[in-house]
RNA sequence: GGGUCGGUGGCGGAAUGGCAGACGCAGCGGACUUAAAAUCCGCCGGGUUGAAACCCGUGUGGGUUCGAAUCCCACCCGACCUACCA
């Protein structure tokens, strides 16, 4: 009666059937608990690779498990559709980026369907759709009104190959290269739009405590925000110009023997004396030319030049020289530092090289490796560590430290009393630069008018559409710049001639709010917008939001995951959402590697194409194999032969379910022990699989299902099969049904097929609409358990006993064992450790 | 330089204070077959061994404990992140 398992027939069949039934359509059901499960949206690259399968199919399994566990689950999908590759393809192939993008979307939709995931296609959103980006523009205008979007003329990171500015987060590595094309970036002075993410710095730090996110992501965000506590101190030049500095060690102010300005510091020009002018100009010019590429090279010597000018140390009136050096960065703090060579390694190196004075203001503890140091002359390197303050006037004798009563607090108190400075906090986080000088992005809805200045596009005029007829030339310049119809407009305020902003938005803008777009995509399509609109249906929003479970790679820790948190806080302040955090839980999956254990890459030739394997084994097998490799968060290598194991498992399930024990079979009736052991194994498996699915441990869940299936195969012949009403038939059928239910999240097609075949013609709802099987912990309990008997920690015997056997009994039985007596004979028993239901350890000696 | 995670059979991994190696891959032996594939059965860390018993074994060295892959300290190796941050 059983035909073979043919994935190529059943998978497309069920995908079409589910589609037709609307099995995964979205419905807000008041009163039913909701679960918003989200996996990071794919970019429209045109191909769904193994990495997508690795990220998405376990997310789908987890979502399906929630659904079967009684939640109304929303698992949407969409596309991150703006970005540079579309534009490059446009230049190369002379097609509009839109055409390229939508071709890719279509292709990827097909690939996504082949996964057999429970995508809520009815809420799909594509970020390059004008009905999508009109809301990105709407958000921009609202942020502008709130003072959270602003334009600034400032030096920015510029990628000469991509011809665009980059956010700080998109500049990577020691050589500061472009995240996308690896070209080293350069600095450019440009007018740029930014979002004031720094308004939320403290909240972004504090609210990490409110969310269930992996610790590494929290640590990375914390480090990225980079809070430092210290003091802001004002030095004055001899001419009386103030130089603000930030320091985390205000207690070492008395040891400051010189100052260093960043080459870009505004005071450099003024403070430089005539005789130093040439040298300083050279230094500044060189720094500008090298930019930060060479400046950050690791072993680079600290180069710098004396300006000829002097400043007064405000704590002791000392006259100290002011230098210019490229190791001080304009982008951090105030762009100027006080140098304390005795207690800062960089300052020490610099002082040694340029023969600047060093003063010891911290006496290192006698028992430290610098215990012998009595004066600066004894120092072989800076002493940044503990000790006691010396040569420091009012704070002499204070213990070095940041705690109450220690040196740092004492110094700040003194500075504040004497009006020389204040306690201050400094952050590494910069505002988010969102301007991109590219065409394929959301146009920034702003207009530059000669008489009115920068004027926002009125809400009712949104969206500002990208032109369909833009010309793509390999000039590197945005086509929007030379598209006259786009660029030249009337000023909305005075009606005079004006120019449209031609910068577009960073694509991280689109992904900062896509989880909201999914709830009600393209809201108010075709209708004019107003400032007091809601960007989605508020009923739908309040039902689904925020996201309950987010899954994605850790590579977005300081980019997307920080931006979307900021965005949500800004949306809260504009009254659009009423919560503080967009995603309550986050899980980071690992990276799927090539068979050689290296990252998959075309150049390495180790790319595994999932489509090939889906053709050969079916989507269920590929899904199951990806989840079986190992813990999801670890990632790991794709082993082309190991997938066989999962494939065989499915064939065996097929066989054991359909070739069930037959009433005509000649086999003897199952013994009571067999029945009881199957029932026990069933409930143990349900317990294990439920627990593992709830915590994303798919590998061990699948192993448990395999074990259970192996058990079914082993005992099958002992069961005589369907005789309505008898116990063994009931347990067997319950086992098979439960196995299919447990398999459904990971293997949605085969479990549906077998579920429907078991129903044998009866009207049966999809396996995916069934309730998750419930385990009975009583039935899962063992009748007899093995208690290990150890002598001095080494296993010497095993006892088979009933659960909860009393400790005394266990001890007696253990001591009576022949195997044990062989080891204890003639020895003194010093102690017996009994752990009920586990072991007995007899300590002799 | 700083931070985080990790290191267990030939391989992916399981076990997170109590029988190390579940589950699977590969390998070996057998059944079926004219043969092969598929399938099924058995073996599968090392030493020793006919077998059992025993000994060794979770990167290295120490420690805590009746008992350590698991906890603590030091070190070695690898992956990822970050980096002149004042």
Tab-separated table of C-alpha atoms in Angstrom, chain A residues 229-425:
chain	number	residue	atom	x	y	z
A	229	UNK	CA	32.928	59.458	32.840
A	230	UNK	CA	35.376	62.203	33.620
A	231	UNK	CA	35.652	65.962	33.577
A	232	UNK	CA	35.620	68.821	31.158
A	233	UNK	CA	38.384	71.303	31.956
A	234	UNK	CA	39.118	74.646	30.368
A	235	UNK	CA	42.725	75.584	29.721
A	236	UNK	CA	43.557	79.098	28.521
A	237	UNK	CA	46.208	79.947	26.010
A	238	UNK	CA	48.626	82.715	26.881
A	239	UNK	CA	46.471	84.967	24.693
A	240	UNK	CA	43.416	84.005	26.734
A	241	UNK	CA	41.686	81.702	24.231
A	242	UNK	CA	39.959	78.786	25.930
A	243	UNK	CA	40.877	75.195	25.031
A	244	UNK	CA	38.294	72.740	26.274
A	245	UNK	CA	39.515	69.278	27.033
A	246	UNK	CA	37.808	66.113	28.212
A	247	UNK	CA	39.625	63.697	30.478
A	248	UNK	CA	38.709	60.543	32.344
A	249	UNK	CA	41.609	61.218	34.701
A	250	UNK	CA	41.081	64.730	36.067
A	251	UNK	CA	43.073	63.570	39.098
A	252	UNK	CA	46.233	63.635	36.973
A	253	UNK	CA	45.769	67.284	35.920
A	254	UNK	CA	48.726	68.250	38.092
A	255	UNK	CA	50.882	66.025	35.929
A	256	UNK	CA	49.838	67.631	32.630
A	257	UNK	CA	53.035	68.945	31.079
A	258	UNK	CA	51.833	69.768	27.588
A	259	UNK	CA	48.709	69.852	25.446
A	260	UNK	CA	47.951	68.348	22.071
A	261	UNK	CA	45.446	69.618	19.534
A	262	UNK	CA	44.018	67.589	16.670
A	263	UNK	CA	45.268	68.941	13.313
A	264	UNK	CA	41.703	70.018	12.485
A	265	UNK	CA	41.255	71.873	15.772
A	266	UNK	CA	39.977	75.428	15.134
A	267	UNK	CA	42.589	77.015	17.396
A	268	UNK	CA	45.588	75.529	15.602
A	269	UNK	CA	45.838	78.360	13.142
A	270	UNK	CA	45.625	81.085	15.757
A	271	UNK	CA	48.001	79.671	18.317
A	272	UNK	CA	50.772	78.834	15.891
A	273	UNK	CA	53.706	81.251	16.010
A	274	UNK	CA	55.410	82.616	12.915
A	275	UNK	CA	58.520	80.492	13.281
A	276	UNK	CA	56.491	77.259	13.715
A	277	UNK	CA	54.010	78.071	10.958
A	278	UNK	CA	55.720	76.087	8.243
A	279	UNK	CA	56.105	72.923	10.284
A	280	UNK	CA	52.554	73.084	11.634
A	281	UNK	CA	51.053	73.683	8.203
A	282	UNK	CA	52.955	70.671	6.877
A	283	UNK	CA	51.672	68.523	9.693
A	284	UNK	CA	48.071	69.637	9.229
A	285	UNK	CA	48.274	69.144	5.493
A	286	UNK	CA	49.808	65.731	5.824
A	287	UNK	CA	47.117	64.675	8.278
A	288	UNK	CA	44.438	65.875	5.898
A	289	UNK	CA	46.018	63.941	3.060
A	290	UNK	CA	46.586	60.746	4.987
A	291	UNK	CA	43.218	61.077	6.600
A	292	UNK	CA	42.638	58.413	9.099
A	293	UNK	CA	43.955	55.563	7.003
A	294	UNK	CA	47.553	55.791	8.066
A	295	UNK	CA	46.758	57.708	11.217
A	296	UNK	CA	45.246	54.662	12.793
A	297	UNK	CA	47.902	52.215	11.636
A	298	UNK	CA	48.892	50.227	14.651
A	299	UNK	CA	52.596	50.673	15.158
A	300	UNK	CA	52.739	54.126	13.747
A	301	UNK	CA	55.015	56.470	15.666
A	302	UNK	CA	53.376	59.420	17.240
A	303	UNK	CA	54.205	62.347	15.015
A	304	UNK	CA	53.551	65.880	16.060
A	305	UNK	CA	54.781	69.460	15.874
A	306	UNK	CA	55.133	72.228	18.431
A	307	UNK	CA	52.861	75.176	17.634
A	308	UNK	CA	55.085	77.660	19.426
A	309	UNK	CA	52.141	78.580	21.629
A	310	UNK	CA	51.606	77.942	25.320
A	311	UNK	CA	48.660	77.328	27.595
A	312	UNK	CA	48.289	77.691	31.325
A	313	UNK	CA	47.486	74.596	33.381
A	314	UNK	CA	44.488	75.832	35.366
A	315	UNK	CA	45.259	73.774	38.457
A	316	UNK	CA	48.792	75.005	39.084
A	317	UNK	CA	49.377	77.936	36.734
A	318	UNK	CA	52.193	76.132	34.940
A	319	UNK	CA	53.002	77.319	31.429
A	320	UNK	CA	52.859	74.283	29.158
A	321	UNK	CA	53.566	73.966	25.417
A	322	UNK	CA	50.775	73.273	22.939
A	323	UNK	CA	51.491	70.723	20.226
A	324	UNK	CA	49.626	69.475	17.203
A	325	UNK	CA	49.572	65.730	16.607
A	326	UNK	CA	47.492	63.364	14.570
A	327	UNK	CA	46.999	60.895	17.392
A	328	UNK	CA	44.426	63.291	18.751
A	329	UNK	CA	41.180	62.951	16.825
A	330	UNK	CA	38.822	65.826	16.147
A	331	UNK	CA	35.974	63.355	16.101
A	332	UNK	CA	36.209	62.371	19.726
A	333	UNK	CA	35.761	64.575	22.779
A	334	UNK	CA	36.795	68.153	22.100
A	335	UNK	CA	39.666	67.450	19.724
A	336	UNK	CA	42.163	68.584	22.305
A	337	UNK	CA	43.797	66.799	25.193
A	338	UNK	CA	45.931	67.508	28.177
A	339	UNK	CA	48.945	65.233	28.094
A	340	UNK	CA	50.022	63.479	31.267
A	341	UNK	CA	53.080	61.516	30.159
A	342	UNK	CA	53.686	60.013	33.579
A	343	UNK	CA	50.391	58.142	33.520
A	344	UNK	CA	49.293	57.732	29.918
A	345	UNK	CA	51.140	55.439	27.558
A	346	UNK	CA	50.593	57.493	24.391
A	347	UNK	CA	51.552	60.728	26.115
A	348	UNK	CA	54.636	59.026	27.544
A	349	UNK	CA	55.803	57.885	24.135
A	350	UNK	CA	55.179	61.320	22.701
A	351	UNK	CA	57.015	63.050	25.551
A	352	UNK	CA	60.034	60.752	25.242
A	353	UNK	CA	60.228	61.307	21.514
A	354	UNK	CA	60.000	65.083	21.740
A	355	UNK	CA	61.871	65.459	25.032
A	356	UNK	CA	58.980	66.965	26.924
A	357	UNK	CA	58.932	67.033	30.733
A	358	UNK	CA	57.348	64.181	32.709
A	359	UNK	CA	55.970	64.592	36.218
A	360	UNK	CA	54.997	61.784	38.558
A	361	UNK	CA	51.666	62.478	40.246
A	362	UNK	CA	50.705	58.944	41.242
A	363	UNK	CA	53.024	57.042	43.561
A	364	UNK	CA	52.667	53.402	42.463
A	365	UNK	CA	51.990	50.941	45.307
A	366	UNK	CA	55.206	49.497	46.826
A	367	UNK	CA	54.229	45.936	45.960
A	368	UNK	CA	53.538	46.717	42.284
A	369	UNK	CA	56.028	46.244	39.479
A	370	UNK	CA	56.574	50.022	39.551
A	371	UNK	CA	57.038	50.003	43.325
A	372	UNK	CA	60.615	51.181	43.010
A	373	UNK	CA	59.652	54.379	41.172
A	374	UNK	CA	60.372	57.510	43.177
A	375	UNK	CA	60.331	60.115	40.433
A	376	UNK	CA	59.535	60.497	36.767
A	377	UNK	CA	63.173	59.658	35.978
A	378	UNK	CA	62.595	56.100	37.215
A	379	UNK	CA	59.732	55.453	34.793
A	380	UNK	CA	60.370	53.078	31.909
A	381	UNK	CA	56.802	53.456	30.814
A	382	UNK	CA	53.732	55.323	31.944
A	383	UNK	CA	52.036	54.152	35.137
A	384	UNK	CA	48.310	54.145	34.446
A	385	UNK	CA	47.505	52.071	37.515
A	386	UNK	CA	46.675	52.516	41.173
A	387	UNK	CA	48.567	54.352	43.832
A	388	UNK	CA	48.444	57.496	45.894
A	389	UNK	CA	48.323	61.060	44.560
A	390	UNK	CA	51.542	63.093	44.965
A	391	UNK	CA	52.709	66.453	43.588
A	392	UNK	CA	49.040	67.301	43.219
A	393	UNK	CA	48.364	70.128	45.665
A	394	UNK	CA	44.866	69.811	47.107
A	395	UNK	CA	44.369	66.141	46.298
A	396	UNK	CA	47.703	64.863	47.561
A	397	UNK	CA	47.299	61.655	49.530
A	398	UNK	CA	44.062	60.574	47.865
A	399	UNK	CA	43.925	56.961	46.733
A	400	UNK	CA	43.658	56.598	42.976
A	401	UNK	CA	40.178	55.520	41.930
A	402	UNK	CA	36.758	56.566	40.708
A	403	UNK	CA	34.892	55.747	43.898
A	404	UNK	CA	33.589	58.190	46.454
A	405	UNK	CA	36.472	59.659	48.447
A	406	UNK	CA	39.083	58.672	45.868
A	407	UNK	CA	41.223	60.766	43.567
A	408	UNK	CA	38.885	61.328	40.592
A	409	UNK	CA	35.932	62.511	42.663
A	410	UNK	CA	38.255	64.677	44.750
A	411	UNK	CA	39.698	66.315	41.652
A	412	UNK	CA	36.263	67.009	40.163
A	413	UNK	CA	35.072	68.512	43.430
A	414	UNK	CA	38.101	70.763	43.519
A	415	UNK	CA	37.626	71.803	39.857
A	416	UNK	CA	33.992	72.680	40.458
A	417	UNK	CA	34.730	74.609	43.670
A	418	UNK	CA	37.398	76.623	41.930
A	419	UNK	CA	35.443	77.117	38.727
A	420	UNK	CA	38.085	75.419	36.602
A	421	UNK	CA	35.968	72.631	35.170
A	422	UNK	CA	33.084	70.272	35.786
A	423	UNK	CA	32.358	66.604	35.970
A	424	UNK	CA	31.373	65.478	32.480
A	425	UNK	CA	30.363	62.457	30.491
